[in-house]
Coordinates of C-alpha atoms in Angstrom, one line a residue:
S20 CA -28.3 -170.3 -140.2
F21 CA -29.4 -172.8 -137.6
G22 CA -30.4 -171.5 -134.1
G23 CA -28.3 -168.4 -134.6
F24 CA -25.2 -170.2 -135.9
E25 CA -24.0 -170.0 -139.4
F26 CA -23.7 -173.2 -141.3
G27 CA -20.0 -172.7 -141.9
Y28 CA -19.4 -172.3 -138.2
I29 CA -21.4 -175.5 -137.4
F30 CA -19.6 -177.4 -140.2
V31 CA -16.1 -176.4 -139.2
S32 CA -16.9 -177.1 -135.5
A33 CA -18.1 -180.6 -136.4
Q34 CA -15.1 -181.2 -138.5
R35 CA -12.8 -180.1 -135.7
R36 CA -14.5 -182.4 -133.2
R37 CA -14.2 -185.3 -135.6
G38 CA -10.5 -184.6 -136.1
E39 CA -9.9 -184.4 -132.4
M40 CA -11.7 -187.7 -131.8
E41 CA -9.8 -189.4 -134.6
E42 CA -6.5 -188.2 -133.2
I43 CA -7.3 -189.4 -129.7
M44 CA -8.4 -192.8 -131.1
R45 CA -5.3 -193.1 -133.2
R46 CA -3.0 -192.5 -130.2
L47 CA -5.0 -194.8 -128.0
M48 CA -4.9 -197.6 -130.6
K49 CA -1.1 -197.5 -130.5
C50 CA -1.1 -198.5 -126.8
K51 CA -1.1 -202.3 -126.8
A52 CA -2.2 -202.4 -123.2
L53 CA -5.6 -201.1 -124.3
I54 CA -6.1 -203.6 -127.1
I55 CA -8.3 -206.6 -126.3
K56 CA -6.7 -209.6 -128.0
M57 CA -9.2 -212.2 -129.3
P58 CA -8.3 -215.8 -130.1
D59 CA -7.5 -216.6 -133.8
S60 CA -10.7 -218.6 -134.0
V61 CA -12.8 -215.3 -133.7
P62 CA -13.8 -213.8 -137.0
S63 CA -11.7 -210.8 -138.0
G64 CA -14.6 -208.4 -138.1
I65 CA -15.6 -209.2 -134.5
A66 CA -12.0 -209.2 -133.4
R67 CA -11.5 -205.6 -134.7
S68 CA -14.6 -204.5 -132.8
F69 CA -13.1 -205.8 -129.6
N70 CA -9.7 -204.3 -130.4
S71 CA -11.1 -200.8 -130.5
M72 CA -13.6 -201.2 -127.6
I73 CA -11.4 -199.7 -124.8
P74 CA -10.1 -196.8 -126.9
V75 CA -13.7 -196.0 -127.9
I76 CA -14.8 -196.0 -124.3
I77 CA -11.9 -193.8 -123.2
T78 CA -12.6 -191.3 -126.0
M79 CA -16.3 -191.2 -125.2
F80 CA -15.4 -190.7 -121.5
I81 CA -13.0 -187.8 -122.3
F82 CA -15.6 -186.0 -124.4
G83 CA -18.2 -186.7 -121.8
I84 CA -16.1 -185.0 -119.1
V85 CA -15.5 -182.0 -121.4
R86 CA -19.2 -181.8 -122.0
F87 CA -20.0 -182.0 -118.3
I88 CA -17.5 -179.2 -117.5
T89 CA -18.8 -176.9 -120.3
N90 CA -22.4 -177.5 -119.1
A91 CA -21.4 -176.7 -115.6
V92 CA -19.9 -173.3 -116.6
G93 CA -22.9 -172.6 -118.9
T94 CA -20.9 -172.2 -122.1
P95 CA -20.8 -174.8 -124.8
L96 CA -17.3 -176.0 -126.0
N97 CA -17.9 -174.7 -129.5
D98 CA -18.6 -171.2 -128.1
L99 CA -15.4 -171.3 -125.9
I100 CA -13.3 -172.3 -129.0
F101 CA -15.0 -169.7 -131.1
N102 CA -14.6 -166.9 -128.6
F103 CA -11.1 -167.6 -127.3
I104 CA -9.4 -169.3 -130.3
Q105 CA -11.2 -168.9 -133.6
T106 CA -12.2 -165.2 -133.3
P107 CA -8.7 -163.9 -132.3
L108 CA -7.1 -166.2 -134.9
T109 CA -9.5 -165.0 -137.6
A110 CA -8.8 -161.3 -136.7
I111 CA -5.0 -161.9 -137.0
I112 CA -5.1 -163.9 -140.2
T113 CA -7.5 -161.6 -142.0
S114 CA -5.7 -158.4 -141.0
P115 CA -3.5 -156.8 -143.8
V116 CA -0.3 -157.5 -141.9
G117 CA -1.4 -160.9 -140.7
I118 CA -2.3 -162.3 -144.2
V119 CA 0.9 -160.9 -145.7
V120 CA 3.0 -162.6 -143.1
I121 CA 1.0 -165.9 -143.4
Y122 CA 1.5 -166.1 -147.1
F123 CA 5.1 -165.0 -147.0
L124 CA 5.8 -167.9 -144.6
Y125 CA 3.6 -170.2 -146.7
M126 CA 5.6 -169.7 -149.8
L127 CA 9.0 -169.5 -148.0
L128 CA 8.4 -172.9 -146.5
W129 CA 7.3 -174.2 -149.9
G130 CA 10.7 -173.0 -151.2
F131 CA 12.3 -175.4 -148.7
G132 CA 10.2 -178.3 -149.9
I133 CA 7.6 -178.2 -147.1
H134 CA 4.1 -178.8 -148.5
T135 CA 2.4 -176.0 -146.5
G136 CA -1.0 -177.1 -147.7
Y137 CA -0.9 -179.7 -144.9
I138 CA 0.5 -177.5 -142.1
I139 CA -0.9 -174.0 -142.8
S140 CA -3.7 -174.1 -145.4
Q141 CA -5.8 -177.1 -144.3
P142 CA -5.6 -176.8 -140.5
I143 CA -5.5 -172.9 -140.2
L144 CA -6.6 -171.1 -143.3
E145 CA -9.3 -173.2 -144.9
P146 CA -11.7 -173.4 -141.9
I147 CA -11.7 -169.6 -141.7
F148 CA -12.0 -169.2 -145.5
L149 CA -14.9 -171.7 -145.6
I150 CA -16.8 -169.6 -143.0
N151 CA -16.1 -166.5 -145.0
L152 CA -17.3 -168.1 -148.2
T153 CA -20.6 -169.4 -146.7
Q154 CA -21.3 -166.0 -145.1
N155 CA -20.6 -164.3 -148.4
A156 CA -23.0 -166.8 -150.2
A157 CA -25.7 -166.3 -147.5
A158 CA -25.4 -162.5 -147.7
I159 CA -25.7 -162.5 -151.5
T160 CA -28.6 -165.0 -151.5
A161 CA -30.4 -162.7 -149.0
G162 CA -29.8 -159.7 -151.2
H163 CA -27.1 -158.2 -149.0
A164 CA -23.6 -157.2 -149.8
A165 CA -20.8 -159.8 -149.2
T166 CA -18.1 -158.6 -146.8
H167 CA -15.2 -161.2 -146.8
I168 CA -12.4 -160.8 -149.3
L169 CA -10.4 -163.9 -148.3
T170 CA -12.0 -167.2 -149.3
K171 CA -10.5 -170.4 -150.7
P172 CA -11.7 -169.6 -154.3
F173 CA -10.1 -166.2 -154.0
T174 CA -6.7 -167.6 -153.3
D175 CA -7.0 -170.5 -155.7
S176 CA -8.1 -168.3 -158.6
L177 CA -5.7 -165.5 -158.2
M178 CA -2.6 -166.6 -156.2
F179 CA -2.4 -170.3 -157.0
M180 CA -2.9 -170.4 -160.8
G181 CA -1.0 -173.5 -161.8
G182 CA -0.4 -174.3 -158.2
A183 CA 1.3 -172.5 -155.3
G184 CA 3.2 -169.4 -156.4
N185 CA 1.3 -169.1 -159.7
M186 CA 3.4 -171.8 -161.3
L187 CA 1.6 -171.4 -164.6
A188 CA 3.2 -168.0 -164.8
L189 CA 6.7 -169.5 -164.3
V190 CA 5.9 -172.1 -167.0
L191 CA 5.0 -169.3 -169.4
A192 CA 8.0 -167.2 -168.5
I193 CA 10.3 -170.1 -169.2
L194 CA 8.7 -170.8 -172.6
I195 CA 9.0 -167.1 -173.5
V196 CA 12.5 -166.1 -172.3
S197 CA 14.6 -169.1 -171.3
K198 CA 17.2 -170.2 -173.8
R199 CA 17.8 -173.6 -172.2
K200 CA 16.3 -176.6 -173.9
D201 CA 16.2 -178.6 -170.7
Y202 CA 14.2 -175.9 -168.9
K203 CA 11.8 -175.6 -171.9
Q204 CA 11.3 -179.3 -171.9
I205 CA 10.4 -179.4 -168.2
A206 CA 8.1 -176.4 -168.7
K207 CA 6.3 -178.2 -171.6
L208 CA 5.9 -181.3 -169.4
G209 CA 4.5 -179.3 -166.6
F210 CA 2.2 -177.1 -168.7
I211 CA -0.8 -179.5 -168.8
P212 CA -0.7 -180.3 -165.0
S213 CA -0.4 -176.6 -164.3
L214 CA -3.6 -176.0 -166.2
F215 CA -5.3 -177.9 -163.4
N216 CA -3.2 -176.2 -160.6
I217 CA -0.8 -179.1 -160.1
S218 CA 2.6 -177.5 -159.4
E219 CA 4.7 -180.5 -158.3
P220 CA 6.2 -181.3 -161.8
I221 CA 7.6 -177.7 -161.9
M222 CA 8.2 -177.3 -158.2
F223 CA 10.4 -180.4 -157.9
G224 CA 11.3 -181.0 -161.5
L225 CA 12.9 -177.7 -162.4
P226 CA 13.3 -177.3 -159.4
V227 CA 11.9 -174.3 -157.6
V228 CA 12.5 -176.0 -154.2
M229 CA 15.8 -175.0 -152.7
N230 CA 16.4 -172.6 -155.6
P231 CA 16.9 -169.1 -154.2
V232 CA 16.7 -167.5 -157.6
L233 CA 13.1 -168.8 -158.0
I234 CA 12.0 -168.7 -154.4
I235 CA 12.1 -164.9 -154.4
P236 CA 9.7 -164.4 -157.3
M237 CA 7.5 -167.2 -156.1
I238 CA 6.9 -165.2 -152.9
L239 CA 6.6 -161.9 -154.8
V240 CA 3.9 -163.1 -157.2
T241 CA 1.9 -164.5 -154.4
L242 CA 1.8 -161.3 -152.4
V243 CA 1.4 -159.1 -155.5
S244 CA -1.6 -161.2 -156.7
L245 CA -3.0 -161.0 -153.2
G246 CA -2.8 -157.2 -153.3
I247 CA -4.3 -157.0 -156.8
G248 CA -7.2 -159.3 -155.9
T249 CA -7.9 -157.3 -152.7
L250 CA -7.9 -154.0 -154.6
A251 CA -10.1 -155.4 -157.4
T252 CA -12.6 -156.8 -154.8
V253 CA -13.0 -153.7 -152.6
T254 CA -13.3 -151.4 -155.7
G255 CA -16.1 -153.6 -157.1
F256 CA -14.2 -154.4 -160.3
M257 CA -14.0 -158.1 -159.5
G258 CA -16.7 -158.5 -156.9
Y259 CA -16.6 -160.8 -153.9
T260 CA -16.0 -164.5 -154.2
Y261 CA -19.0 -166.6 -153.0
V262 CA -19.1 -169.7 -155.2
M263 CA -17.1 -172.7 -154.1
T264 CA -15.0 -173.9 -157.0
P265 CA -12.8 -177.1 -157.2
W266 CA -9.1 -176.4 -156.7
T267 CA -8.5 -178.0 -160.1
T268 CA -10.5 -175.4 -161.9
P269 CA -8.3 -174.1 -164.8
P270 CA -6.8 -170.6 -164.3
L271 CA -8.9 -167.6 -165.4
M272 CA -12.1 -169.7 -165.2
G273 CA -11.7 -169.8 -161.4
G274 CA -12.0 -166.1 -161.0
F275 CA -15.0 -166.0 -163.3
L276 CA -16.9 -168.8 -161.6
A277 CA -16.0 -167.9 -158.0
T278 CA -17.6 -164.4 -158.4
G279 CA -20.8 -165.8 -159.8
G280 CA -19.9 -165.3 -163.5
K281 CA -18.5 -161.7 -163.3
I282 CA -16.2 -160.9 -166.2
G283 CA -14.2 -158.7 -163.8
G284 CA -13.2 -161.9 -162.0
L285 CA -11.7 -163.3 -165.2
I286 CA -10.0 -160.1 -166.1
T287 CA -8.5 -159.8 -162.6
A288 CA -7.1 -163.3 -162.8
A289 CA -5.7 -162.5 -166.2
I290 CA -4.0 -159.4 -164.8
C291 CA -2.5 -161.4 -162.0
L292 CA -1.2 -164.0 -164.4
V293 CA 0.4 -161.5 -166.8
I294 CA 2.0 -159.6 -164.0
S295 CA 3.3 -162.8 -162.4
V296 CA 4.8 -163.8 -165.8
L297 CA 6.6 -160.4 -165.9
I298 CA 7.9 -160.8 -162.4
Y299 CA 9.3 -164.3 -163.2
M300 CA 10.9 -163.3 -166.5
P301 CA 14.1 -161.5 -165.1
F302 CA 14.6 -164.3 -162.6
V303 CA 14.4 -167.0 -165.3
K304 CA 17.0 -165.0 -167.3
A305 CA 19.2 -164.7 -164.3
M306 CA 18.9 -168.5 -163.7
D307 CA 20.0 -169.1 -167.3
K308 CA 23.0 -166.9 -166.9
E309 CA 24.0 -168.5 -163.6
L310 CA 23.9 -172.0 -165.1
E311 CA 25.9 -170.8 -168.2
K312 CA 28.7 -169.5 -165.9
E313 CA 28.7 -172.8 -164.0
E314 CA 28.9 -174.8 -167.2
E315 CA 31.8 -172.6 -168.5
K316 CA 33.8 -173.4 -165.3

């Protein structure tokens, strides 16, 4: 920690400020009236500097005013955001009902073809999960017990094996029970990408998107895996996740590495994968039968 603030909190606050400044600059740069046009004889590097001069000045002025106001009231902007936005949002998201609703909507929107990683995960969930992860790591390093269940490695290693909706489980279910050659061919093509948590070949190639028969189990496996992981964590079987792993970490290995090398993490991931395959199986069979009826007509 630095001056009483956790590193994750400082990092996320800095990232948020950067994003706000970039967005303001982007919008201001679209306003042609604010762009200083230089003659063609001026070198392009110098011309670009003048083009952005007024937007930069306005952006600095805006943040200067905000800083002046927060200094006047005696509370830094980061504290205001933390107290009135981040803390309540964290409490809602990390509550049992809140996280179930969030991931229900997350997968439902995926089912309609909306990449929720860009509208839910990155702007809302990941900043909170990053703070949880750094606090877990700091606690364990100091010899204390970790306290946060929800981290990005937790969701990646248990709920997103093969990509959103545990797509690797769907691939395996198709290879095991589907009688359709076209489905098996798509599953074979999507198998290698799913080992690195890339779900798009299956999500859009099968497709899962706009397919109600597969949207239902996709939501179910996500929520069931969330429940299994939570139970395994609080009982100590899996342990808390505190090691940041790349999202492309192959399934099963993610649970092992994220928990600092605990075999319980690997076993929990394997249990989630097997149960997810079992959930997908009857829906894959139903999809086979539905297409057979359509072809007979």
